Amino acid sequence: MPPLPTETLRARPSWRAHAPVVAVVALGGGAGAAARHAAALRWPTPADGFPWTTLGVNITGCAMIGVLMVVIAEARTAHPLVRPFFGTGLLGGFTTFSAYAVDGHTLLAGGGGGLALTYLAVTPLAALGAVWAAASATRHTLGRRAVATTQRTGGGPRGGTP
Amino acid sequence: MTWLLVVLGAMAGAALRHLTDHAVRARHGAVFPWGTLTVNVAGCLVLGLLTGAVAAGAAGPRLQLLLGTGLCGALTTYSTFSYETLRLAETGSVRHAAANVTASVAAGLGAVSAGAALADTLWA
C-alpha cells in the first residue's frame, strides 16, 4: 500500500518504533482470515465447483478497502494505527490472492478451460470495479455531507469534513 | 483448534506481508507495487506446494489450515492489489496498472504450477 501511516516512524526505523504497527497488522490479519474461514465453512465450495465464496470474499474486501481509504484520506486526524489494522491487517487477511490462483489452476487442470478463464478474468475485473465504485460512492457521500454541514453551520472550514 | 490454526497462521502471514512490503518499498520505491507482487507470488508458490503435498498425502488438514488458509491466505492480498492498481490507473499510469494485473495473474499462476510440480517431484 502506498505511503504507510508511519512516515514519522520511518526516520527512526527501530524495532521498538515499528512493533505496534506490526502487532496491529497481525491482529487484523488474524481476524480477517477468521472471517474468510467462516465464509468458507458457511458457503463451502464443492470440489471442481466454481469458487463463488472466494470470489465473493475478494470482491467484498475490495469494496471495503475502497471505502476505508477514502474515509482515511478525508478524515483529518485518523489514528496512525487505523490503516495498518483495518487496511493492511483485516482486509489484507480477509482477501486472498493465493486461493484465487490455486482455484484458477485447479479449474484449468480439471479441464474446465472456459470456466477457469472466466474465473481468472472475472475476479480482477470485479475486484477493480468494486474498489473503484466503493471509493467513488464514498467520495460522493462524504462530499455531499461536507457541503451540507458547511451550509448548516454557515460555512467556514470548521464545519467541514466529518 | 481449527480456528486457532487459521488465526495463528494468518497473524504470521499478515505481519510477514507488511514487513516484506516495507523492505521492498525501501529498496525500490513506491511507484510500482513490487512489494504486493512479491508476497502474492510467494504465497502462490507455497500454496501450490502445500496443495500438492495434501493431494499426495504428505500434509494433513491441520497443516492446510495453518499454512494454507492462515499463512498463505493472509500473506497474499486481493484488496491491496486492487487498491494499488486503481491508484496506478488514477495517477495516469494506466499501462502500469494493466501490467500489474497481467503480471500478478500470470506470475501467480506460474508460481502455483511451480509449487505443484515441486510437490510432484518430492512426494508423488
Coordinates of N, CA and C in Angstrom, one line a residue, chain A residues 28-149:
Chain A
G28 N -5.2 -7.7 13.0 CA -6.2 -7.5 12.0 C -6.1 -8.7 11.0
G29 N -5.0 -9.2 10.6 CA -4.8 -10.3 9.7 C -5.5 -11.5 10.2
G30 N -5.3 -11.8 11.5 CA -5.9 -13.0 12.2 C -7.4 -12.9 12.1
A31 N -7.9 -11.7 12.4 CA -9.4 -11.5 12.4 C -10.0 -11.6 11.0
G32 N -9.3 -11.1 10.0 CA -9.7 -11.1 8.7 C -9.7 -12.5 8.1
A33 N -8.7 -13.3 8.4 CA -8.6 -14.7 8.0 C -9.7 -15.5 8.7
A34 N -10.0 -15.3 9.9 CA -11.1 -16.0 10.6 C -12.4 -15.7 9.9
A35 N -12.6 -14.5 9.5 CA -13.9 -14.1 8.8 C -13.9 -14.9 7.5
R36 N -12.8 -15.0 6.8 CA -12.7 -15.7 5.5 C -13.0 -17.2 5.7
H37 N -12.4 -17.7 6.8 CA -12.6 -19.1 7.1 C -14.1 -19.4 7.4
A38 N -14.7 -18.5 8.2 CA -16.1 -18.6 8.5 C -17.0 -18.6 7.2
A39 N -16.6 -17.7 6.3 CA -17.4 -17.7 5.0 C -17.2 -19.0 4.2
A40 N -16.0 -19.6 4.3 CA -15.7 -20.9 3.6 C -16.5 -22.0 4.2
L41 N -16.7 -22.0 5.6 CA -17.5 -23.0 6.2 C -19.0 -22.8 6.0
R42 N -19.4 -21.6 5.9 CA -20.8 -21.3 5.7 C -21.3 -21.6 4.3
W43 N -20.4 -21.2 3.3 CA -20.7 -21.5 1.9 C -19.6 -22.3 1.3
P44 N -19.5 -23.6 1.6 CA -18.4 -24.5 1.1 C -18.5 -24.6 -0.4
T45 N -17.3 -24.6 -1.0 CA -17.2 -24.8 -2.5 C -17.0 -26.3 -2.8
P46 N -17.9 -26.9 -3.6 CA -17.7 -28.3 -3.9 C -16.5 -28.5 -4.7
A47 N -15.8 -29.7 -4.6 CA -14.6 -30.0 -5.5 C -15.0 -29.8 -6.9
D48 N -14.1 -29.1 -7.7 CA -14.3 -28.8 -9.1 C -15.5 -27.8 -9.3
G49 N -16.0 -27.3 -8.2 CA -17.1 -26.3 -8.4 C -16.6 -24.9 -8.6
F50 N -17.4 -24.0 -9.0 CA -17.0 -22.6 -9.2 C -16.7 -22.0 -7.9
P51 N -15.6 -21.4 -7.6 CA -15.3 -20.8 -6.3 C -16.0 -19.5 -6.0
W52 N -17.3 -19.6 -5.8 CA -18.1 -18.4 -5.5 C -17.7 -17.7 -4.2
T53 N -17.4 -18.5 -3.2 CA -17.1 -18.0 -1.9 C -15.8 -17.1 -1.9
T54 N -14.7 -17.6 -2.5 CA -13.5 -16.8 -2.6 C -13.8 -15.6 -3.5
L55 N -14.5 -15.7 -4.5 CA -14.8 -14.6 -5.4 C -15.6 -13.5 -4.6
G56 N -16.6 -14.0 -3.8 CA -17.4 -13.0 -3.0 C -16.6 -12.4 -1.9
V57 N -15.7 -13.1 -1.3 CA -14.8 -12.6 -0.2 C -13.9 -11.5 -0.8
N58 N -13.3 -11.8 -2.0 CA -12.4 -10.9 -2.6 C -13.0 -9.6 -3.0
I59 N -14.2 -9.7 -3.6 CA -14.9 -8.6 -4.1 C -15.4 -7.7 -2.9
T60 N -15.9 -8.4 -1.8 CA -16.3 -7.6 -0.7 C -15.2 -6.9 0.0
G61 N -14.0 -7.6 0.1 CA -12.9 -6.9 0.7 C -12.4 -5.7 -0.1
C62 N -12.5 -5.9 -1.4 CA -12.0 -4.8 -2.3 C -12.9 -3.6 -2.2
A63 N -14.2 -3.8 -2.1 CA -15.2 -2.7 -1.9 C -14.9 -2.0 -0.6
M64 N -14.6 -2.8 0.5 CA -14.4 -2.3 1.8 C -13.1 -1.4 1.8
I65 N -12.1 -1.8 1.1 CA -10.9 -1.0 1.1 C -11.1 0.3 0.4
G66 N -12.0 0.2 -0.6 CA -12.3 1.5 -1.4 C -12.9 2.5 -0.4
V67 N -13.8 2.0 0.4 CA -14.5 2.9 1.4 C -13.4 3.4 2.4
L68 N -12.7 2.4 3.0 CA -11.7 2.8 4.0 C -10.7 3.8 3.6
M69 N -10.1 3.6 2.4 CA -9.0 4.5 2.0 C -9.5 6.0 1.8
V70 N -10.8 6.1 1.3 CA -11.3 7.4 1.1 C -11.7 8.1 2.5
V71 N -12.2 7.3 3.4 CA -12.6 7.8 4.7 C -11.3 8.3 5.4
I72 N -10.2 7.5 5.3 CA -9.0 7.9 6.0 C -8.4 9.1 5.4
A73 N -8.5 9.2 4.0 CA -7.9 10.3 3.3 C -8.7 11.6 3.7
E74 N -10.0 11.5 3.9 CA -10.9 12.6 4.2 C -10.8 13.1 5.6
A75 N -10.6 12.1 6.5 CA -10.6 12.4 7.9 C -9.3 13.1 8.2
R76 N -9.4 14.2 9.0 CA -8.2 15.0 9.2 C -7.2 14.3 10.2
T77 N -7.8 13.6 11.1 CA -6.9 13.0 12.1 C -7.3 11.6 12.4
A78 N -6.9 10.7 11.4 CA -7.1 9.3 11.6 C -5.9 8.8 12.5
H79 N -6.2 8.0 13.5 CA -5.1 7.4 14.3 C -4.1 6.7 13.4
P80 N -2.8 6.8 13.7 CA -1.9 6.2 12.8 C -1.9 4.6 12.7
L81 N -2.7 4.0 13.6 CA -2.8 2.6 13.6 C -4.1 2.1 12.9
V82 N -4.9 3.1 12.5 CA -6.2 2.7 11.9 C -6.0 2.0 10.5
R83 N -5.1 2.6 9.7 CA -4.9 2.0 8.4 C -4.1 0.6 8.5
P84 N -3.1 0.5 9.3 CA -2.4 -0.8 9.4 C -3.4 -1.9 9.9
F85 N -4.3 -1.5 10.9 CA -5.2 -2.6 11.4 C -6.2 -3.0 10.4
F86 N -7.0 -2.0 9.9 CA -8.1 -2.3 9.0 C -7.7 -2.6 7.6
G87 N -6.8 -1.8 7.0 CA -6.4 -1.9 5.6 C -5.4 -3.1 5.4
T88 N -4.2 -2.9 6.0 CA -3.2 -4.0 5.8 C -3.6 -5.3 6.5
G89 N -4.1 -5.2 7.7 CA -4.4 -6.4 8.5 C -5.7 -7.0 8.2
L90 N -6.8 -6.4 8.6 CA -8.1 -7.0 8.5 C -8.5 -7.3 7.0
L91 N -8.5 -6.3 6.1 CA -8.9 -6.6 4.8 C -7.8 -7.4 4.0
G92 N -6.5 -7.2 4.3 CA -5.5 -8.0 3.7 C -5.6 -9.4 4.1
G93 N -6.0 -9.7 5.3 CA -6.1 -11.1 5.8 C -7.4 -11.7 5.3
F94 N -8.4 -10.9 5.1 CA -9.7 -11.4 4.7 C -9.6 -11.8 3.2
T95 N -9.1 -10.9 2.3 CA -8.9 -11.3 0.9 C -7.7 -12.1 0.7
T96 N -7.7 -12.8 -0.4 CA -6.6 -13.7 -0.7 C -6.3 -13.8 -2.2
F97 N -5.0 -13.7 -2.5 CA -4.6 -13.9 -3.9 C -4.2 -15.4 -4.1
S98 N -3.7 -16.0 -3.1 CA -3.2 -17.4 -3.3 C -4.3 -18.4 -3.6
A99 N -5.4 -18.3 -2.8 CA -6.5 -19.2 -3.1 C -7.1 -18.9 -4.5
Y100 N -7.2 -17.6 -4.9 CA -7.6 -17.3 -6.2 C -6.8 -18.0 -7.3
A101 N -5.5 -17.9 -7.2 CA -4.6 -18.5 -8.2 C -4.7 -20.1 -8.1
V102 N -4.8 -20.6 -6.9 CA -4.8 -22.1 -6.8 C -6.2 -22.6 -7.4
D103 N -7.3 -21.9 -7.1 CA -8.6 -22.2 -7.6 C -8.6 -22.2 -9.1
G104 N -8.0 -21.1 -9.7 CA -7.9 -21.0 -11.1 C -7.1 -22.1 -11.7
H105 N -6.0 -22.4 -11.1 CA -5.1 -23.5 -11.5 C -5.8 -24.9 -11.5
T106 N -6.6 -25.1 -10.4 CA -7.3 -26.4 -10.2 C -8.4 -26.5 -11.3
L107 N -9.1 -25.4 -11.6 CA -10.1 -25.4 -12.7 C -9.5 -25.7 -14.0
L108 N -8.3 -25.1 -14.3 CA -7.6 -25.3 -15.5 C -7.2 -26.8 -15.7
A109 N -6.6 -27.3 -14.6 CA -6.0 -28.7 -14.6 C -7.2 -29.7 -14.7
G110 N -8.4 -29.3 -14.2 CA -9.5 -30.2 -14.2 C -10.2 -30.2 -15.6
G111 N -9.6 -29.5 -16.5 CA -10.2 -29.5 -17.9 C -11.3 -28.5 -18.1
G112 N -11.6 -27.7 -17.1 CA -12.6 -26.7 -17.2 C -12.0 -25.4 -17.8
G113 N -11.5 -25.4 -19.0 CA -10.7 -24.2 -19.5 C -11.6 -23.0 -19.5
G114 N -12.8 -23.1 -20.1 CA -13.7 -21.9 -20.2 C -14.0 -21.3 -18.8
L115 N -14.4 -22.2 -17.9 CA -14.7 -21.8 -16.5 C -13.5 -21.2 -15.8
A116 N -12.3 -21.8 -16.0 CA -11.1 -21.3 -15.4 C -10.8 -19.9 -15.9
L117 N -10.8 -19.7 -17.2 CA -10.5 -18.4 -17.8 C -11.5 -17.4 -17.3
T118 N -12.8 -17.8 -17.2 CA -13.9 -16.9 -16.7 C -13.5 -16.4 -15.3
Y119 N -13.2 -17.4 -14.5 CA -12.9 -17.1 -13.1 C -11.7 -16.2 -13.0
L120 N -10.6 -16.6 -13.7 CA -9.4 -15.8 -13.7 C -9.5 -14.4 -14.2
A121 N -10.4 -14.2 -15.1 CA -10.6 -12.8 -15.7 C -11.7 -12.0 -14.8
V122 N -12.7 -12.7 -14.4 CA -13.8 -12.0 -13.7 C -13.4 -11.5 -12.4
T123 N -12.5 -12.3 -11.6 CA -12.1 -11.8 -10.3 C -11.4 -10.5 -10.3
P124 N -10.3 -10.3 -11.1 CA -9.7 -9.0 -11.1 C -10.5 -7.9 -11.6
L125 N -11.4 -8.2 -12.6 CA -12.3 -7.1 -13.2 C -13.3 -6.7 -12.1
A126 N -13.9 -7.7 -11.5 CA -14.9 -7.3 -10.5 C -14.3 -6.7 -9.2
A127 N -13.0 -7.1 -8.9 CA -12.3 -6.5 -7.7 C -12.0 -5.0 -8.0
L128 N -11.5 -4.8 -9.2 CA -11.2 -3.4 -9.6 C -12.5 -2.5 -9.7
G129 N -13.5 -3.1 -10.2 CA -14.8 -2.4 -10.3 C -15.3 -2.1 -8.9
A130 N -15.2 -3.1 -8.0 CA -15.7 -2.9 -6.6 C -14.9 -1.8 -5.9
V131 N -13.6 -1.8 -6.0 CA -12.8 -0.8 -5.3 C -13.1 0.6 -5.9
W132 N -13.2 0.7 -7.2 CA -13.5 2.0 -7.8 C -14.9 2.5 -7.5
A133 N -15.9 1.6 -7.6 CA -17.2 2.0 -7.3 C -17.4 2.4 -5.8
A134 N -16.8 1.7 -4.9 CA -16.9 2.0 -3.5 C -16.2 3.3 -3.2
A135 N -15.0 3.5 -3.7 CA -14.3 4.7 -3.5 C -15.0 5.9 -4.0
S136 N -15.6 5.8 -5.2 CA -16.3 6.9 -5.8 C -17.6 7.2 -5.0
A137 N -18.3 6.2 -4.6 CA -19.5 6.4 -3.9 C -19.2 7.1 -2.5
T138 N -18.1 6.6 -1.9 CA -17.8 7.2 -0.6 C -17.3 8.7 -0.7
R139 N -16.5 9.0 -1.8 CA -16.1 10.3 -2.1 C -17.4 11.2 -2.3
H140 N -18.3 10.7 -3.0 CA -19.5 11.4 -3.3 C -20.3 11.7 -2.1
T141 N -20.5 10.6 -1.2 CA -21.3 10.8 0.0 C -20.6 11.8 1.0
L142 N -19.3 11.6 1.2 CA -18.6 12.5 2.1 C -18.6 13.9 1.6
G143 N -18.5 14.1 0.3 CA -18.5 15.4 -0.4 C -19.8 16.1 -0.1
R144 N -20.9 15.3 -0.3 CA -22.3 15.9 -0.1 C -22.5 16.3 1.4
R145 N -22.0 15.4 2.3 CA -22.2 15.6 3.7 C -21.4 16.9 4.1
A146 N -20.2 17.0 3.5 CA -19.3 18.2 3.9 C -20.0 19.4 3.4
V147 N -20.6 19.4 2.2 CA -21.4 20.6 1.7 C -22.5 20.9 2.6
A148 N -23.3 19.8 3.0 CA -24.5 20.0 3.9 C -24.1 20.6 5.2
T149 N -23.0 20.1 5.8 CA -22.5 20.6 7.1 C -22.1 22.1 6.9

